[in-house]
Coordinates of N, CA and C in Angstrom, one line a residue:
M1 N -69.1 22.7 -6.2 CA -68.0 22.2 -5.4 C -67.0 23.1 -4.9
A2 N -66.4 23.8 -5.8 CA -65.5 24.9 -5.3 C -66.3 26.0 -4.7
T3 N -65.7 26.6 -3.6 CA -66.3 27.7 -2.9 C -65.8 28.8 -3.4
R4 N -64.8 29.0 -4.2 CA -64.1 30.1 -4.8 C -65.0 30.6 -5.8
T5 N -64.7 31.9 -6.2 CA -65.5 32.6 -7.2 C -64.7 32.6 -8.6
D6 N -63.3 32.2 -8.6 CA -62.6 32.1 -9.8 C -62.9 30.7 -10.5
A7 N -62.5 30.6 -11.8 CA -62.9 29.6 -12.5 C -62.4 28.2 -11.8
P8 N -63.1 27.1 -12.1 CA -62.7 25.7 -11.5 C -61.6 25.2 -12.1
T9 N -60.7 24.7 -11.6 CA -59.4 23.9 -12.1 C -60.0 22.9 -13.0
R10 N -59.1 22.3 -13.8 CA -59.6 21.0 -14.6 C -59.8 19.9 -13.6
R11 N -59.1 19.9 -12.6 CA -59.3 18.7 -11.6 C -60.8 18.8 -10.9
E12 N -61.2 20.1 -10.6 CA -62.5 20.4 -10.1 C -63.6 20.3 -11.1
Q13 N -63.3 20.4 -12.4 CA -64.2 20.2 -13.5 C -64.4 18.7 -13.7
I14 N -63.3 17.9 -13.5 CA -63.3 16.5 -13.7 C -64.3 16.0 -12.6
L15 N -64.0 16.4 -11.3 CA -64.9 15.9 -10.1 C -66.3 16.1 -10.3
K16 N -66.7 17.4 -10.6 CA -67.9 17.8 -10.8 C -68.7 16.8 -11.8
E17 N -68.0 16.7 -13.2 CA -68.7 15.9 -14.0 C -68.9 14.4 -13.5
A18 N -67.7 13.9 -13.0 CA -67.8 12.6 -12.3 C -68.9 12.4 -11.3
A19 N -69.2 13.3 -10.5 CA -70.2 13.3 -9.4 C -71.6 13.3 -10.2
R20 N -71.7 14.1 -11.2 CA -72.9 14.2 -11.9 C -73.3 12.7 -12.6
L21 N -72.2 12.2 -13.3 CA -72.6 11.0 -14.1 C -72.4 9.8 -13.2
F22 N -71.9 9.7 -12.1 CA -71.9 8.7 -11.1 C -73.3 8.8 -10.4
A23 N -73.9 9.9 -10.3 CA -75.2 9.9 -9.6 C -76.2 9.6 -10.5
E24 N -76.0 9.9 -11.8 CA -77.1 9.6 -12.8 C -77.0 8.3 -13.1
R25 N -75.9 7.4 -13.2 CA -76.0 6.3 -13.9 C -75.1 5.1 -13.0
G26 N -74.8 5.6 -11.9 CA -74.1 4.7 -10.9 C -72.6 4.7 -11.2
F27 N -71.8 4.3 -10.2 CA -70.4 4.2 -10.3 C -69.9 3.3 -11.5
H28 N -70.5 2.0 -11.5 CA -70.0 1.2 -12.4 C -70.7 1.4 -14.0
G29 N -71.8 2.2 -14.0 CA -72.3 2.5 -15.2 C -71.5 3.7 -15.9
V30 N -70.4 4.1 -15.4 CA -69.8 5.2 -16.2 C -68.3 4.8 -16.4
G31 N -67.8 4.9 -17.5 CA -66.4 4.9 -17.7 C -65.7 6.1 -17.7
V32 N -64.2 5.9 -17.6 CA -63.3 7.1 -17.8 C -63.6 7.8 -18.9
D33 N -63.6 7.0 -20.1 CA -63.8 7.8 -21.4 C -65.1 8.7 -21.4
E34 N -66.1 8.4 -20.8 CA -67.3 9.4 -20.5 C -67.1 10.6 -19.7
I35 N -66.4 10.4 -18.8 CA -66.0 11.4 -17.8 C -64.9 12.4 -18.6
G36 N -64.1 11.8 -19.2 CA -63.2 12.7 -20.0 C -63.7 13.3 -21.0
A37 N -64.7 12.8 -21.8 CA -65.5 13.5 -22.8 C -66.4 14.8 -22.3
A38 N -66.9 14.4 -21.1 CA -67.7 15.6 -20.3 C -66.8 16.7 -20.1
V39 N -65.5 16.6 -20.1 CA -64.7 17.9 -19.8 C -63.7 18.1 -20.8
G40 N -64.0 17.3 -22.0 CA -63.1 17.8 -23.1 C -61.8 17.2 -23.2
I41 N -61.4 16.1 -22.6 CA -60.1 15.4 -22.6 C -60.4 13.9 -22.7
S42 N -59.3 13.1 -23.3 CA -59.5 11.8 -23.4 C -59.5 11.1 -22.2
G43 N -60.2 10.0 -22.2 CA -60.3 9.2 -20.9 C -59.0 8.9 -20.3
P44 N -58.0 8.4 -21.1 CA -56.6 8.2 -20.7 C -56.0 9.5 -20.1
G45 N -56.4 10.8 -20.7 CA -55.9 11.9 -19.9 C -56.2 12.2 -18.6
L46 N -57.3 11.6 -18.3 CA -57.9 11.7 -16.9 C -56.7 11.2 -16.0
Y47 N -56.0 10.2 -16.2 CA -55.1 9.5 -15.4 C -53.8 10.5 -15.0
R48 N -53.8 11.6 -15.8 CA -52.8 12.6 -15.3 C -53.3 13.3 -14.0
H49 N -54.7 13.3 -13.8 CA -55.3 14.0 -12.6 C -55.6 12.9 -11.5
F50 N -55.9 11.7 -11.9 CA -56.4 10.8 -10.9 C -55.9 9.4 -11.4
P51 N -55.6 8.6 -10.4 CA -55.3 7.1 -10.8 C -56.4 6.4 -11.2
G52 N -57.6 6.6 -10.8 CA -58.8 5.9 -11.7 C -60.0 6.4 -10.9
K53 N -61.0 5.7 -11.3 CA -62.4 6.2 -10.8 C -62.5 6.1 -9.4
D54 N -61.9 5.0 -8.8 CA -62.0 4.8 -7.3 C -61.3 6.0 -6.5
A55 N -60.5 6.7 -7.1 CA -59.8 7.8 -6.5 C -60.7 9.1 -6.6
M56 N -61.4 9.1 -7.7 CA -62.4 10.3 -7.9 C -63.5 10.3 -6.9
L57 N -64.0 8.9 -6.7 CA -65.1 8.7 -5.8 C -64.6 9.1 -4.6
A58 N -63.4 8.6 -3.9 CA -63.0 9.0 -2.8 C -62.8 10.3 -2.4
E59 N -62.2 11.0 -3.5 CA -62.0 12.5 -3.4 C -63.3 13.3 -3.1
L60 N -64.3 12.8 -4.0 CA -65.6 13.6 -3.9 C -66.3 13.3 -2.5
L61 N -66.2 12.0 -2.0 CA -67.0 11.8 -0.8 C -66.3 12.3 0.6
V62 N -65.0 12.1 0.4 CA -64.1 12.5 1.6 C -64.0 14.1 1.3
G63 N -64.0 14.7 0.3 CA -63.9 16.1 0.2 C -65.2 16.8 0.7
I64 N -66.4 16.4 0.4 CA -67.5 17.0 0.6 C -67.7 16.8 2.1
S65 N -67.4 15.8 2.7 CA -67.4 15.6 4.4 C -66.6 16.6 5.0
G66 N -65.3 16.9 4.5 CA -64.4 17.7 5.1 C -64.9 19.3 4.7
Q67 N -65.4 19.5 3.8 CA -66.0 20.9 3.3 C -67.1 21.3 4.3
L68 N -68.1 20.3 4.6 CA -69.1 20.5 5.5 C -68.6 20.8 6.8
L69 N -67.6 20.0 7.2 CA -67.1 20.2 8.6 C -66.3 21.6 8.6
T70 N -65.5 21.8 7.7 CA -64.8 23.2 7.7 C -65.7 24.4 7.7
G71 N -66.8 24.3 6.9 CA -67.7 25.1 6.7 C -68.6 25.5 8.3
A72 N -68.7 24.4 8.8 CA -69.5 24.5 10.0 C -68.7 25.3 10.9
K73 N -67.3 24.8 11.0 CA -66.5 25.4 12.0 C -66.3 27.0 11.7
R74 N -66.2 27.3 10.5 CA -65.9 28.7 10.0 C -67.2 29.5 10.5
R75 N -68.4 28.9 10.3 CA -69.5 29.7 10.7 C -69.7 29.8 12.2
L76 N -69.2 28.7 12.8 CA -69.3 28.8 14.5 C -68.3 30.0 14.8
A77 N -67.2 30.2 14.1 CA -66.2 31.1 14.5 C -66.6 32.5 14.2
E78 N -67.3 32.7 13.1 CA -67.8 34.0 12.5 C -68.9 34.4 13.5
A79 N -69.6 33.5 14.1 CA -70.7 33.8 15.1 C -70.3 34.0 16.6
D80 N -68.9 34.0 16.7 CA -68.5 33.9 18.0 C -69.2 35.1 18.8
G81 N -69.8 34.7 19.9 CA -70.4 35.6 20.8 C -71.9 35.8 20.4
G82 N -72.2 35.3 19.2 CA -73.5 35.4 18.9 C -74.5 34.4 19.6
S83 N -75.9 34.6 19.5 CA -76.8 33.6 20.2 C -76.7 32.3 19.5
A84 N -77.0 31.3 20.3 CA -77.0 29.8 19.6 C -78.1 29.9 18.6
E85 N -79.1 30.6 18.7 CA -80.1 30.8 17.6 C -79.6 31.2 16.3
V86 N -78.8 32.3 16.5 CA -78.2 32.8 15.2 C -77.3 31.7 14.7
V87 N -76.5 30.9 15.6 CA -75.4 30.0 15.1 C -76.2 28.9 14.3
L88 N -77.3 28.3 14.9 CA -78.1 27.2 14.4 C -78.7 27.6 12.9
D89 N -79.1 28.9 12.9 CA -79.7 29.4 11.4 C -78.4 29.3 10.5
S90 N -77.3 29.8 10.9 CA -76.1 29.8 10.1 C -75.7 28.4 9.6
L91 N -75.8 27.3 10.6 CA -75.3 26.1 10.4 C -76.5 25.4 9.3
I92 N -77.7 25.7 9.5 CA -78.8 25.3 8.5 C -78.6 25.8 7.3
E93 N -78.4 27.2 7.2 CA -78.1 27.8 5.8 C -76.9 27.1 5.1
G94 N -75.9 26.8 5.9 CA -74.9 26.3 5.2 C -75.2 24.9 4.7
H95 N -75.8 24.1 5.3 CA -76.2 22.8 4.9 C -77.4 22.8 4.0
I96 N -78.0 23.7 3.7 CA -79.0 24.2 2.7 C -78.2 24.3 1.5
D97 N -77.4 25.2 1.5 CA -76.4 25.4 0.4 C -75.9 24.1 -0.3
F98 N -75.3 23.2 0.6 CA -74.7 22.0 0.0 C -76.0 21.2 -0.5
A99 N -77.0 21.1 0.1 CA -78.2 20.1 -0.3 C -78.8 20.6 -1.6
I100 N -78.7 21.9 -1.9 CA -79.2 22.5 -3.1 C -78.4 22.5 -4.1
D101 N -77.1 22.8 -3.8 CA -76.0 23.0 -4.9 C -75.2 21.8 -5.3
D102 N -75.1 20.8 -4.3 CA -74.4 19.7 -4.6 C -75.3 18.2 -4.4
R103 N -76.4 18.4 -5.2 CA -77.4 17.3 -5.0 C -76.8 15.9 -5.5
P104 N -75.9 15.9 -6.7 CA -75.3 14.7 -7.1 C -74.5 14.0 -6.1
L105 N -73.8 14.8 -5.1 CA -73.0 14.2 -4.2 C -73.9 13.6 -3.0
I106 N -75.1 14.1 -2.8 CA -75.9 13.4 -1.8 C -76.4 12.0 -2.4
T107 N -76.8 12.0 -3.6 CA -77.1 10.7 -4.1 C -75.9 9.7 -4.3
L108 N -74.8 10.3 -4.5 CA -73.5 9.5 -4.6 C -73.3 8.9 -3.2
H109 N -73.4 9.7 -2.2 CA -73.0 9.3 -0.8 C -74.0 8.0 -0.5
D110 N -75.4 8.4 -0.8 CA -76.3 7.4 -0.5 C -76.1 5.9 -1.2
R111 N -75.6 6.0 -2.4 CA -75.6 4.8 -3.3 C -74.0 4.2 -3.1
E112 N -73.0 5.0 -3.1 CA -71.7 4.5 -3.3 C -70.7 4.5 -2.2
L113 N -71.1 5.1 -1.1 CA -70.1 5.1 0.1 C -69.6 3.8 0.4
D114 N -70.3 2.6 0.2 CA -69.7 1.3 0.4 C -68.6 0.8 -0.6
R115 N -68.6 1.5 -1.7 CA -67.6 1.2 -2.6 C -66.1 1.6 -2.2
L116 N -66.0 2.8 -1.3 CA -64.8 3.2 -0.7 C -63.9 2.3 -0.1
R117 N -62.8 2.5 -0.2 CA -61.8 1.7 0.7 C -62.1 1.7 2.1
D118 N -61.9 0.9 3.0 CA -62.0 0.9 4.4 C -61.6 2.2 5.0
S119 N -60.3 2.5 4.6 CA -59.8 3.7 5.2 C -60.4 5.1 4.9
D120 N -60.8 5.1 3.5 CA -61.6 6.2 3.1 C -63.1 6.3 3.7
R121 N -63.6 5.3 3.8 CA -65.0 5.1 4.3 C -65.0 5.7 5.8
K122 N -64.0 5.2 6.5 CA -63.7 5.4 8.0 C -63.6 7.0 8.1
L123 N -62.7 7.5 7.3 CA -62.4 9.0 7.3 C -63.7 9.9 7.0
V124 N -64.6 9.4 6.1 CA -65.8 10.0 5.8 C -66.8 10.0 7.2
R125 N -66.8 8.9 7.6 CA -67.6 8.6 8.9 C -67.0 9.4 9.9
Q126 N -65.7 9.6 10.2 CA -65.0 10.4 11.3 C -65.5 11.9 11.2
L127 N -65.4 12.4 9.8 CA -65.6 13.7 9.5 C -67.1 14.0 9.8
Q128 N -68.0 13.1 9.4 CA -69.4 13.3 9.6 C -69.8 13.2 11.0
R129 N -69.1 12.4 11.8 CA -69.3 12.6 13.4 C -69.1 13.9 13.8
Q130 N -67.8 14.2 13.5 CA -67.6 15.6 14.0 C -68.4 16.9 13.6
Y131 N -68.9 16.7 12.4 CA -70.0 17.5 12.0 C -71.2 17.5 12.6
V132 N -71.6 16.4 13.0 CA -72.9 16.1 13.7 C -72.7 16.8 15.2
E133 N -71.6 16.4 15.8 CA -71.4 16.8 17.2 C -71.4 18.4 17.5
L134 N -70.8 19.1 16.2 CA -71.0 20.6 16.2 C -72.5 21.0 16.4
W135 N -73.3 20.4 15.7 CA -74.6 20.9 15.6 C -75.4 20.3 17.0
V136 N -75.0 19.1 17.5 CA -75.5 18.8 18.6 C -75.4 19.6 19.8
E137 N -74.2 20.2 19.9 CA -73.8 21.2 20.9 C -74.8 22.4 20.7
V138 N -75.0 22.8 19.7 CA -75.7 24.3 19.5 C -77.1 24.0 19.7
V139 N -77.8 22.6 19.3 CA -79.0 22.5 19.6 C -79.3 22.3 21.0
R140 N -78.5 21.6 21.8 CA -78.5 21.6 23.3 C -78.7 22.8 23.9
E141 N -77.7 23.7 23.4 CA -77.7 25.1 24.0 C -79.2 25.8 24.1
I142 N -79.9 25.7 22.8 CA -81.2 26.2 22.4 C -82.3 25.4 23.2
Y143 N -82.0 24.0 23.2 CA -83.0 23.1 23.9 C -82.4 22.2 24.9
P144 N -82.3 22.9 26.2 CA -81.3 22.1 27.3 C -82.0 20.8 27.7
A145 N -83.4 20.8 27.4 CA -84.0 19.6 28.0 C -83.9 18.3 27.0
L146 N -83.2 18.6 25.8 CA -83.0 17.5 25.1 C -81.6 16.6 25.5
T147 N -81.8 15.4 25.7 CA -80.5 14.7 26.2 C -79.8 14.7 24.9
E148 N -78.5 14.4 25.1 CA -77.5 14.2 24.0 C -77.9 13.3 22.9
P149 N -78.3 12.0 23.1 CA -78.9 11.1 22.1 C -80.1 11.7 21.4
A150 N -81.0 12.2 22.2 CA -82.2 12.8 21.4 C -81.7 13.9 20.6
A151 N -80.7 14.8 21.0 CA -80.3 15.8 20.1 C -79.6 15.5 18.8
R152 N -78.9 14.3 19.0 CA -78.2 13.7 18.0 C -79.2 13.1 17.0
S153 N -80.3 12.5 17.4 CA -81.3 11.9 16.5 C -81.9 13.1 15.8
A154 N -82.2 14.2 16.4 CA -82.9 15.3 15.8 C -82.0 15.8 14.8
V155 N -80.7 15.9 14.9 CA -79.8 16.4 13.8 C -79.7 15.6 12.8
H156 N -79.6 14.3 13.1 CA -79.8 13.4 11.9 C -81.1 13.4 11.0
S157 N -82.2 13.6 11.9 CA -83.4 13.6 11.1 C -83.4 14.8 10.3
V158 N -82.9 16.1 10.7 CA -82.9 17.1 9.9 C -82.0 17.0 8.7
F159 N -80.9 16.4 9.0 CA -80.0 16.0 7.8 C -81.0 15.3 6.9
G160 N -81.5 14.2 7.2 CA -82.4 13.5 6.4 C -83.4 14.4 5.6
L161 N -83.9 15.2 6.3 CA -84.9 16.3 5.6 C -84.2 17.1 4.6
L162 N -83.0 17.7 5.0 CA -82.4 18.6 4.1 C -81.7 17.8 3.0
N163 N -81.3 16.7 3.2 CA -80.7 15.8 2.1 C -81.6 15.2 1.2
S164 N -82.8 15.5 1.4 CA -83.9 14.9 0.5 C -84.0 15.6 -0.8
T165 N -83.3 16.6 -1.0 CA -83.4 17.4 -2.1 C -83.3 16.7 -3.5
P166 N -82.4 15.8 -3.6 CA -82.3 15.0 -5.0 C -83.6 14.2 -5.2
H167 N -84.3 13.9 -4.3 CA -85.6 13.2 -4.4 C -86.9 14.2 -4.7
L168 N -86.7 15.3 -4.5 CA -87.9 16.4 -4.6 C -88.3 16.4 -6.1
A169 N -87.6 16.4 -7.0 CA -87.9 16.7 -8.4 C -86.8 16.8 -9.4
R170 N -87.0 17.0 -10.5 CA -85.8 17.4 -11.3 C -85.4 18.8 -11.1
P171 N -84.2 19.2 -11.2 CA -83.8 20.4 -10.9 C -84.5 21.6 -11.2
G172 N -85.0 21.6 -12.4 CA -85.7 22.6 -13.0 C -87.3 22.7 -12.7
A173 N -87.8 21.6 -12.0 CA -89.1 21.5 -11.4 C -89.2 22.1 -9.9
L174 N -88.1 22.2 -9.4 CA -88.3 22.9 -7.9 C -88.6 24.2 -8.1
P175 N -89.2 24.8 -6.8 CA -89.5 26.3 -6.8 C -88.0 27.0 -7.0
S176 N -88.3 28.2 -6.9 CA -86.8 28.9 -7.1 C -85.8 28.5 -6.0
R177 N -84.6 28.8 -6.4 CA -83.7 28.4 -5.3 C -83.9 29.1 -3.9
T178 N -84.2 30.3 -3.9 CA -84.6 31.0 -2.7 C -85.9 30.5 -2.0
A179 N -86.9 30.2 -2.7 CA -88.1 29.8 -2.1 C -87.8 28.4 -1.5
T180 N -87.1 27.3 -2.1 CA -86.5 26.2 -1.9 C -85.9 26.3 -0.5
A181 N -85.0 27.1 -0.5 CA -84.1 27.3 0.7 C -84.8 27.9 2.0
T182 N -85.7 28.8 1.7 CA -86.5 29.3 2.7 C -87.5 28.2 3.3
L183 N -88.1 27.5 2.5 CA -88.9 26.4 3.0 C -88.2 25.3 3.7
L184 N -86.9 24.8 3.2 CA -86.1 24.0 3.9 C -85.8 24.4 5.5
H185 N -85.4 25.7 5.2 CA -85.1 26.2 6.5 C -86.0 26.3 7.7
R186 N -87.2 26.8 7.1 CA -88.4 26.7 8.0 C -88.8 25.4 8.6
M187 N -88.7 24.3 7.7 CA -88.9 23.0 8.2 C -87.9 22.5 9.2
A188 N -86.6 22.8 8.9 CA -85.6 22.4 9.8 C -85.8 22.9 11.2
R189 N -86.1 24.3 11.3 CA -86.2 24.9 12.6 C -87.4 24.3 13.2
G190 N -88.4 24.1 12.5 CA -89.7 23.3 13.0 C -89.5 22.1 13.6
A191 N -88.6 21.3 12.9 CA -88.2 19.8 13.4 C -87.5 20.1 14.7
F192 N -86.5 20.9 14.8 CA -85.8 21.2 16.0 C -86.8 21.5 17.2
A193 N -87.8 22.5 16.8 CA -88.6 23.0 18.1 C -89.5 21.8 18.4
A194 N -89.8 20.9 17.5 CA -90.8 19.9 17.9 C -89.9 18.9 18.7
A195 N -88.8 18.7 18.3 CA -87.9 17.6 19.2 C -87.6 18.2 20.5
G196 N -87.5 19.5 20.6 CA -87.2 20.2 21.9 C -88.3 20.5 22.7
A197 N -89.6 20.4 22.3 CA -90.9 20.8 23.0 C -91.1 19.8 24.2

């Protein structure tokens, strides 16, 4: 979750454990006492950090959508003047980092997005649309024959491919992180090339 290298805050620890538990057993299958126990505090002690489980879920799903968008914008800025091919590779690498390192959040998004309040769900969707559009622009620069709707469909398809990591196997059963990232990257580029052919 945290992109910094220093120790996570108590709040970040709570969110990480909540994401893991929600992904394993479902939002309603986990109580605040279990989340508290996972980080070494009492269930009621969680209320010093969050008003409740709903707030944790919202922060997890809105937070990761915002992080993906911010990361993509940063990668675009860092590649300023670079080729669209380099930019696309960087975007793919960033999304692969998320897909491998934040697998519980993918499961959580798939299962629990509808549990968010309307305003939070709309914010998640808004952030996701902005993220997709950054990709669409880069993909169309590389494959100018792709229409905007076709490029958008290709981007969503690649996200589906990359976001399949929670369904591949238990974490220990996957190939090494490097091998998995390399395979996913090659498949993502292959999918875009096929769409643009």
